[in-house]
Coordinates of C-alpha atoms and ligand atoms in Angstrom, one line a residue:
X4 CA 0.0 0.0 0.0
X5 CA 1.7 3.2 -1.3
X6 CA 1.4 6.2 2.0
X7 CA -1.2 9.2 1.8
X8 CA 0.1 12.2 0.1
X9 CA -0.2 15.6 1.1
X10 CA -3.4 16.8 -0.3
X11 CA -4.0 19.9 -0.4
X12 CA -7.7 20.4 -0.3
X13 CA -7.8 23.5 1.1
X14 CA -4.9 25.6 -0.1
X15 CA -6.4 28.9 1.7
X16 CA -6.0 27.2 5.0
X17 CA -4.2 29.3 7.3
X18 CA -0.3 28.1 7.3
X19 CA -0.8 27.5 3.7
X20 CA 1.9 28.6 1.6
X21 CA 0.5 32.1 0.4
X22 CA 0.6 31.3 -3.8
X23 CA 1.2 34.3 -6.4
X24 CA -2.6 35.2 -7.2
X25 CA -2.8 37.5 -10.0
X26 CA -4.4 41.0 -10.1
X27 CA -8.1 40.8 -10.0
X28 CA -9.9 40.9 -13.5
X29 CA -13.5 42.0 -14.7
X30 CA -14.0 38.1 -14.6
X31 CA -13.4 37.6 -10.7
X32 CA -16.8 40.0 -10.3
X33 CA -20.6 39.8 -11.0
X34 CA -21.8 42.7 -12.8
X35 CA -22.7 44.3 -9.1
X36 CA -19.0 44.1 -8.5
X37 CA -17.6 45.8 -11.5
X38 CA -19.8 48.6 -11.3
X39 CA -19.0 49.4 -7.5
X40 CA -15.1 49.1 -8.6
X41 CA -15.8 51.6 -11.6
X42 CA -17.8 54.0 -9.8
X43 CA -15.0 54.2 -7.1
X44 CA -12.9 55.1 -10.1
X45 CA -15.1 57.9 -11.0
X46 CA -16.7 56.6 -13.9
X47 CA -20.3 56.5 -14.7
X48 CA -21.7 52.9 -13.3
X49 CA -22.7 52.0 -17.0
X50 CA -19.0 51.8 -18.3
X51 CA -18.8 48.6 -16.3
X52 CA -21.9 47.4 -18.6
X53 CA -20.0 48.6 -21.6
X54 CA -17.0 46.8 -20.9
X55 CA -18.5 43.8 -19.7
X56 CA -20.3 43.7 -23.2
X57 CA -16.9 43.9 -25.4
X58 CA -15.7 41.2 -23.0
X59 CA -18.1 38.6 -22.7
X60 CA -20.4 39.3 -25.6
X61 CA -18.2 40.3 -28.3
X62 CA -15.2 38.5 -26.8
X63 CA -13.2 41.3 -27.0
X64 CA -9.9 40.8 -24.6
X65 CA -7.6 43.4 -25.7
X66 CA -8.3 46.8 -24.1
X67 CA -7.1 48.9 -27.1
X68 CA -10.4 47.4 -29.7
X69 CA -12.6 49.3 -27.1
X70 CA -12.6 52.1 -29.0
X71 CA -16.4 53.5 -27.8
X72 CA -14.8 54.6 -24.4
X73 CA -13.0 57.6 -24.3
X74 CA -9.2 57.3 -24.3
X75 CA -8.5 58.3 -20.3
X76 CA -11.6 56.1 -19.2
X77 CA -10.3 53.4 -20.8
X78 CA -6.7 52.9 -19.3
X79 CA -8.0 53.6 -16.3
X80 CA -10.7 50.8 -16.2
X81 CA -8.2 48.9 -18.3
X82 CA -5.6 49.2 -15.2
X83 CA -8.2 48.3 -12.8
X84 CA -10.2 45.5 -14.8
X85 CA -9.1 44.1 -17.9
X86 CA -5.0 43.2 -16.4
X87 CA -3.4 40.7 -18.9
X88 CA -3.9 37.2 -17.1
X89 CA -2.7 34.5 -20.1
X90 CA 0.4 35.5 -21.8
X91 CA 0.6 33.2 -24.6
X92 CA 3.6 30.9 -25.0
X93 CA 2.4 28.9 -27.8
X94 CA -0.6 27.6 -29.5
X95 CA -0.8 24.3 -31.7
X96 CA -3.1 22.4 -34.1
X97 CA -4.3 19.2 -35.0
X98 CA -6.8 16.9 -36.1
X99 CA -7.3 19.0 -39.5
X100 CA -7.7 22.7 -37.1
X101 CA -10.4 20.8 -35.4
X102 CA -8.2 20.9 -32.1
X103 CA -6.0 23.7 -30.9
X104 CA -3.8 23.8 -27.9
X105 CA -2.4 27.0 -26.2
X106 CA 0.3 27.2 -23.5
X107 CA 0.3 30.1 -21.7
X108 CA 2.5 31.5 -19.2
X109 CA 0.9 33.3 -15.8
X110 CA 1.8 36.1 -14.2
X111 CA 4.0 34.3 -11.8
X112 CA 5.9 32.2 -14.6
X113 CA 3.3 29.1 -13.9
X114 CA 2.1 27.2 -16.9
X115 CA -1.3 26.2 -17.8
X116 CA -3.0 24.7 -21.0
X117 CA -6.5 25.2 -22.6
X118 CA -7.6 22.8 -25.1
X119 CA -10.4 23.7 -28.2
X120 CA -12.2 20.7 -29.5
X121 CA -14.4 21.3 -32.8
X122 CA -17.1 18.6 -33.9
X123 CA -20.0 19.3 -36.0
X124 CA -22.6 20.0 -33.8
X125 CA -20.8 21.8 -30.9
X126 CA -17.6 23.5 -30.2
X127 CA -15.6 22.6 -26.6
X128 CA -13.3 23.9 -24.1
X129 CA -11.1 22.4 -22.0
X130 CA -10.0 24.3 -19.3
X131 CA -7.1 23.8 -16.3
X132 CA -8.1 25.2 -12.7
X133 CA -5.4 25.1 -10.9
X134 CA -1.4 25.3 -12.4
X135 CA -0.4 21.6 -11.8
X136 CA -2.1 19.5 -9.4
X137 CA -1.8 18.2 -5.8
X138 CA -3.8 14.7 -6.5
X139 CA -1.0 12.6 -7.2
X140 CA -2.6 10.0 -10.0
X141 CA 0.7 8.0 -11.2
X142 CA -0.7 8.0 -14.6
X143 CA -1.5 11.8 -15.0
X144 CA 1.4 14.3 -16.2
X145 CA -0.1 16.9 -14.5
X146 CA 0.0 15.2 -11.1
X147 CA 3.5 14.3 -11.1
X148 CA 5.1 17.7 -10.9
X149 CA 3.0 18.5 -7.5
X150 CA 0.8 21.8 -7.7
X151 CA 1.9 25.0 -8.1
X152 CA -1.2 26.9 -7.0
X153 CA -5.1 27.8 -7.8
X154 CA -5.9 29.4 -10.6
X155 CA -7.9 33.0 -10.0
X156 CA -11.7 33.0 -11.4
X157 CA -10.3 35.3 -14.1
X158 CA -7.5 33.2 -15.2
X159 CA -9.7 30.0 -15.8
X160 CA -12.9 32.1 -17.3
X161 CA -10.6 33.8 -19.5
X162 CA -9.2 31.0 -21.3
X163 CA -12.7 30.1 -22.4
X164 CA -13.4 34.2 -23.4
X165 CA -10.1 33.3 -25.3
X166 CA -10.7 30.1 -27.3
X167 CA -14.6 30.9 -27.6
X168 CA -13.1 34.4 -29.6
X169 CA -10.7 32.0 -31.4
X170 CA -14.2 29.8 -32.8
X171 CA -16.1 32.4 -33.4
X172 CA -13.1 33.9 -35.5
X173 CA -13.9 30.5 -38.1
X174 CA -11.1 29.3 -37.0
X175 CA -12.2 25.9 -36.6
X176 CA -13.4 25.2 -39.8
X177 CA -16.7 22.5 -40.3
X178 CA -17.5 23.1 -36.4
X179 CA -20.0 26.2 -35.0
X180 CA -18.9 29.5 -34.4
X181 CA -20.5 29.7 -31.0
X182 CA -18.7 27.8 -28.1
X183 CA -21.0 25.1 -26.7
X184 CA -19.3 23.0 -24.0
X185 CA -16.8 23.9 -21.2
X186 CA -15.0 20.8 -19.6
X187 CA -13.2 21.2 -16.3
X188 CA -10.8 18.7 -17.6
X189 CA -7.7 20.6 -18.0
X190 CA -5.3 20.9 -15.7
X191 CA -5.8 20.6 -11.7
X192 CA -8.2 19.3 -9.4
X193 CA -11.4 21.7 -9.8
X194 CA -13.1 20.7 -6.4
X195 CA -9.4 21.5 -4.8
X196 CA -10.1 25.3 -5.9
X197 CA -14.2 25.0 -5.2
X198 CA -14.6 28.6 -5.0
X199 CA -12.9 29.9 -7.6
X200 CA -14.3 27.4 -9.8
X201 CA -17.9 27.7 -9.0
X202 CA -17.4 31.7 -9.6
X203 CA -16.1 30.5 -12.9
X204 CA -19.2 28.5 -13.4
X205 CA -21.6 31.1 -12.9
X206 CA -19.7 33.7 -15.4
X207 CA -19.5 30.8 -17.8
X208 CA -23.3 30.6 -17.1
X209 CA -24.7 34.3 -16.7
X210 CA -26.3 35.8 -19.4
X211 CA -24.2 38.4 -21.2
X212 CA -23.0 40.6 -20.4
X213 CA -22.3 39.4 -17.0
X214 CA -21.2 36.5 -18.6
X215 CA -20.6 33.8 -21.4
X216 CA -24.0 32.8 -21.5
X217 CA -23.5 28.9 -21.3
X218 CA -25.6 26.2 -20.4
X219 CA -25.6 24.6 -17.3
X220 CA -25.9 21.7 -19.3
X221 CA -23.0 22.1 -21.1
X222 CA -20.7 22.2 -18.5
X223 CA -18.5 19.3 -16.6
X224 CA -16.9 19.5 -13.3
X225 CA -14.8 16.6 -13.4
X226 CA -13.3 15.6 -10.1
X227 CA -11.2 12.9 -8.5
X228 CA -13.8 12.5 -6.1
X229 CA -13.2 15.1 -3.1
X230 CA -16.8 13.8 -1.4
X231 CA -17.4 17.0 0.7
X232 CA -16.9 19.1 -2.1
X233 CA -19.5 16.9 -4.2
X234 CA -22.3 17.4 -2.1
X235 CA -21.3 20.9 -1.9
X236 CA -21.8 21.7 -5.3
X237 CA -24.7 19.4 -5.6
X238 CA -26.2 21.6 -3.1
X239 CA -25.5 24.8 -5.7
X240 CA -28.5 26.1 -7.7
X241 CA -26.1 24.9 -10.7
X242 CA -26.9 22.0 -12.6
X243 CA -23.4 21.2 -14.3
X244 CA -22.7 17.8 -15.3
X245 CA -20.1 15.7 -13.2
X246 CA -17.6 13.6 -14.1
X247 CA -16.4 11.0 -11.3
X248 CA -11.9 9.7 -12.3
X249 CA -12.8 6.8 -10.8
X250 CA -10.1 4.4 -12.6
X251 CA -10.9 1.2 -10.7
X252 CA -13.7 -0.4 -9.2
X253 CA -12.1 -2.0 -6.3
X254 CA -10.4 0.2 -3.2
X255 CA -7.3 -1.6 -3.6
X256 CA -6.1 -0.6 -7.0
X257 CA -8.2 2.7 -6.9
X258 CA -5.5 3.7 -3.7
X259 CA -3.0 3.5 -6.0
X260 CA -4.6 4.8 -9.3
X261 CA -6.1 7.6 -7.9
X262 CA -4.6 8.6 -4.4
X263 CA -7.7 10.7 -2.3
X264 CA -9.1 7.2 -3.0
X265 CA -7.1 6.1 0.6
X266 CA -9.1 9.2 2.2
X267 CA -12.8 8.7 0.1
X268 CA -13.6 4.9 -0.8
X269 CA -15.3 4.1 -4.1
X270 CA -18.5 3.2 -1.9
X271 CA -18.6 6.9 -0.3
X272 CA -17.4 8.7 -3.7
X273 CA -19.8 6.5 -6.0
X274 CA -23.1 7.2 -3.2
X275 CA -22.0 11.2 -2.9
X276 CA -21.8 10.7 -7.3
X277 CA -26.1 9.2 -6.6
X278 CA -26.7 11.6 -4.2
X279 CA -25.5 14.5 -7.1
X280 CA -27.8 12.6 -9.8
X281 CA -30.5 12.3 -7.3
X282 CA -30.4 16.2 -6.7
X283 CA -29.8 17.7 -9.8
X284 CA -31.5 15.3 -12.3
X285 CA -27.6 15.0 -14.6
X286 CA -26.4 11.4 -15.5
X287 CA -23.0 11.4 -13.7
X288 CA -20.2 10.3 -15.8
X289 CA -17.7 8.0 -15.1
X290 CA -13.9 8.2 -16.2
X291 CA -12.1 5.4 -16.6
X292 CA -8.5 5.5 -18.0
X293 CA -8.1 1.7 -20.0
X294 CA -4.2 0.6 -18.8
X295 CA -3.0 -2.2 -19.9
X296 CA -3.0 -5.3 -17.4
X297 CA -3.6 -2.8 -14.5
X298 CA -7.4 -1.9 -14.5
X299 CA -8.7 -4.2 -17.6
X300 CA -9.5 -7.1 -16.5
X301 CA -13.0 -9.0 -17.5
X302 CA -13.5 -9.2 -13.7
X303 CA -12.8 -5.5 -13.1
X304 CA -15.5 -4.7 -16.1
X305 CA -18.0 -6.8 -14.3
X306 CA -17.9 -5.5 -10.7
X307 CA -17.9 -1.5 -12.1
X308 CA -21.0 -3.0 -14.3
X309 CA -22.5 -4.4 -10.6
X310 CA -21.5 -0.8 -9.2
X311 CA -23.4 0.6 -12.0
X312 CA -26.3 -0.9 -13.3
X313 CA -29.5 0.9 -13.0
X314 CA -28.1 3.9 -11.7
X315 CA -27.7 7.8 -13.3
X316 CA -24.7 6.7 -15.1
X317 CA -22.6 6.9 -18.5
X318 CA -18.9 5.3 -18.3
X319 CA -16.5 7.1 -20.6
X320 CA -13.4 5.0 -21.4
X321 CA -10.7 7.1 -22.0
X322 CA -7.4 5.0 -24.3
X323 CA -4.6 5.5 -21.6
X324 CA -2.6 8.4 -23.1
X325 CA 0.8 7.2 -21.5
X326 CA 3.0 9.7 -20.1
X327 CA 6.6 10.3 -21.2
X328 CA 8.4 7.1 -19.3
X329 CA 5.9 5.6 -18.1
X330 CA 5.4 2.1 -17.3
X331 CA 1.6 2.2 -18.1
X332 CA 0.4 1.7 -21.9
X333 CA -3.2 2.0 -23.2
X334 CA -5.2 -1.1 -23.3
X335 CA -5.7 -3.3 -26.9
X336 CA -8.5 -2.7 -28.8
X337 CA -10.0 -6.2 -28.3
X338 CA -9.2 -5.6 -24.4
X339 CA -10.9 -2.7 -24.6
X340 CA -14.0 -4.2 -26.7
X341 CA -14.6 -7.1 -24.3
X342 CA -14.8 -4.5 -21.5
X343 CA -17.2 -2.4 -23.3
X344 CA -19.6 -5.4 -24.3
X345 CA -19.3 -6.4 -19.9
X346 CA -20.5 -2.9 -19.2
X347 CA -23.5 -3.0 -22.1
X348 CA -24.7 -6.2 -20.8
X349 CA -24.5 -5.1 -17.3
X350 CA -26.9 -2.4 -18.8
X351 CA -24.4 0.5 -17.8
X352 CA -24.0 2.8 -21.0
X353 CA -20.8 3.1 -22.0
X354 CA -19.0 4.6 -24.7
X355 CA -15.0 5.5 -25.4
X356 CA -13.3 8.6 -25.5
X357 CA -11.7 9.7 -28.9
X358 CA -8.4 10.8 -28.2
X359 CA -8.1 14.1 -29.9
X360 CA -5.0 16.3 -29.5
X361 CA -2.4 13.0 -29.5
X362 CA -0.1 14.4 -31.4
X363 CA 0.2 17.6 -30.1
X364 CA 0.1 16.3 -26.2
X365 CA -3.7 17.5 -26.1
X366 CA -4.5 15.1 -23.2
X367 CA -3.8 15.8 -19.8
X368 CA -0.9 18.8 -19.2
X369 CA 1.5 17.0 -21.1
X370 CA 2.2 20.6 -23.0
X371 CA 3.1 22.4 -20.1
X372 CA 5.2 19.5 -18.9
X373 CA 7.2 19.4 -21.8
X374 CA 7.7 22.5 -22.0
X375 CA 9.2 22.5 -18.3
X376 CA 11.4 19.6 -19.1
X377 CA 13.2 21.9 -21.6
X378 CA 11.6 19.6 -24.4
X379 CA 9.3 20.1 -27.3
X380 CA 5.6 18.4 -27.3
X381 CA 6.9 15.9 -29.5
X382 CA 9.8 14.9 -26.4
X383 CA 12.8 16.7 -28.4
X384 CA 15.0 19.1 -26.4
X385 CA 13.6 22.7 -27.5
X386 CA 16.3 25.4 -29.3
Ligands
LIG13 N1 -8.5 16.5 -11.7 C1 -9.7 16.2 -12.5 C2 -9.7 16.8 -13.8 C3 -8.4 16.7 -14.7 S1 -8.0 15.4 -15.7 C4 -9.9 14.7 -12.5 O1 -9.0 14.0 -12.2 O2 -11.0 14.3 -12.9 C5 -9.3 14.9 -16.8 C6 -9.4 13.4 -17.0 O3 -8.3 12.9 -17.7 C7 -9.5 12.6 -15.7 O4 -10.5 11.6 -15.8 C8 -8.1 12.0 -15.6 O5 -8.1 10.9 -14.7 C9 -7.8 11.7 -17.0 N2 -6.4 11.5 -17.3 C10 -5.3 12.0 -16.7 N3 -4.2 11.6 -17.2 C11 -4.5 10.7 -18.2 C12 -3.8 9.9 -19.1 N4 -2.4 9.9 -19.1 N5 -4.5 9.1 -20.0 C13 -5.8 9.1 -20.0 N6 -6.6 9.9 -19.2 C14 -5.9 10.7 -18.3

């Protein structure tokens, strides 16, 4: 049995180390907010209106397109409300332009990653919450270099303002212009940084121009399974979707493949993920990571299938995306097929991840950790 890691659930405990926040944004504020801050500027309470509508309805970002307020107003309010969060480090395509990547760079040097997924019908983000991760899942890049700290409301709303602008530029070419979906799937442990995240939710959510006007619907929380924090933001007035990491369907491998497991056993995270159907109406959705001879047994298929049947449920199979020298590899196909039929016959709907943004380290902050390794995405030592 491997020993509990330091997780940091709470990382604004007092005796917490106190983590670089960045200046606050327009996004860290309901509309209330922003127009107390610009009237104590001296500025007419509607500016904070006008500004909010260039932001979140036009997805304007850059203070000097906002050419309706006059010149002095606007570095003011820009000072005050519109600070540069993202610095961009690099951005990458693949999948025809159908998936983009950016890298950016914080104000503190930290490194997160935003994925953009086009399909037909809908257009998706993937967004990180916190820069690295304190979880500690073996098999996750992200949670092998530790965390560095939460991410501000601000700096995880605005990398959807910043890839919803980039879609509705036509960039991604056979998908909508509109962003659809936002997935908390990025880097970090959203539950780990619940506040900051729900305020991210309900800009995402507010009409504009307080906000991005998404649907509920549309957006997943997914967790490692922090069971306080699940009934917490079950008991929200937010209906976002959840997704449960679970990994395993047995305690024993789950301590191991996902580490808050030796804290929150699959019984207590699986009956907090019914109690969050139960009180929000949303199928919960269940990760699970296919690794070769680790989690793929027939037997393994069969108990989750026990664990699931009849219940608000939907398993997502996700290939294993192995991590640079790692001893894990993805299932086989025909592994992966057998497991899928258990599951259907158990009744439990089930389907498989595709695995967009392989080849330019799309899944799970392998970006950012090349690029901290002194490496390119593709593993070679950068210029
Ligand atoms: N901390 C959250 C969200 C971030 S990761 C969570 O754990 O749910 C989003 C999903 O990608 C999680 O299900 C995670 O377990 C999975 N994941 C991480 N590394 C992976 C890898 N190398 N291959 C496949 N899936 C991975």
């Amino acid at each position: 049995m491997t020993s509990l890691p330091l997780i940091p659930v709470d990382p604004d405990a007092p005796g917490a180390r106190r983590a670089s926040m960045p200046p606050q944004h327009l996004a860290d504020l309901d509309l209330a907010g922003r127009k107390a801050l610009v009237t104590g500027l001296g500025e007419p309470a509607f500016r904070a209106r006008q500004i909010s509508t260039h932001y979140f309805g036009r997805l304007v970002r850059d203070p000097a397109q906002m050419t309706d307020l006059p010149a002095a107003s606007r570095a003011r309010l820009a000072d005050q409300l519109l600070p540069r969060l993202l610095n961009p480090v690099r951005e990458l395509a693949c999948d025809d332009g159908a998936t983009r990547k950016a890298l950016w760079r914080l104000h503190d040097g930290a490194l997160v990653e935003s994925v953009l997924m086009g399909y037909p019908d809908r257009v998706t983000v993937c967004i990180s919450s916190q820069a690295g991760c304190g979880m500690a899942c073996p098999f996750c890049a992200t949670g092998q270099a530790g965390l560095t700290r939460n991410l501000s409301t601000a700096e995880i709303v605005d990398q959807a303002v910043y890839l919803a602008g980039v879609a509705a530029s036509g960039a991604v070419v056979g998908s909508p212009a509109r962003l659809s979906h936002v997935v908390f799937m990025g880097m970090g442990e959203p539950l780990a940084n619940y506040n900051r995240v729900v305020a991210a939710i309900r800009r995402l959510v507010a009409p504009a121009p307080e906000g991005l006007g998404l649907s509920q619907r549309h957006i997943t929380v997914s967790t490692v399974g922090l069971v306080p924090a699940i009934h917490r933001l079950a008991s929200e007035d937010l209906s976002v979707t959840l997704a449960l990491s679970l990994h395993a369907p047995d305690d024993e491998l789950r301590d191991e493949l996902v580490p808050v497991n030796q804290r929150w056993k699959v019984s207590e995270v699986l009956d907090a993920a019914w109690a969050y159907a139960a009180r929000t109406g949303r199928r919960v959705s269940i990760e699970y990571a296919m690794i070769k001879d680790v989690n793929d047994q027939p037997w393994r298929a069969d108990l989750l299938g026990r664990l699931l049947a009849g219940k608000l449920a939907h398993v997502n199979l996700i290939p294993l995306n192995p991590t640079p020298g790692s001893r894990w590899d993805a299932s086989p196909k025909p592994v992966e097929r057998e497991f899928v039929r258990r599951l259907r016959d158990a009744g439990v709907s089930t389907t498989v991840r595709d695995t967009r943004g392989r080849e330019i380290d799309g899944a799970c902050g392998q970006l950012a950790a090349a690029e901290d390794m002194g490496t390119d995405p593709a593993g070679n030592p950068s210029a």
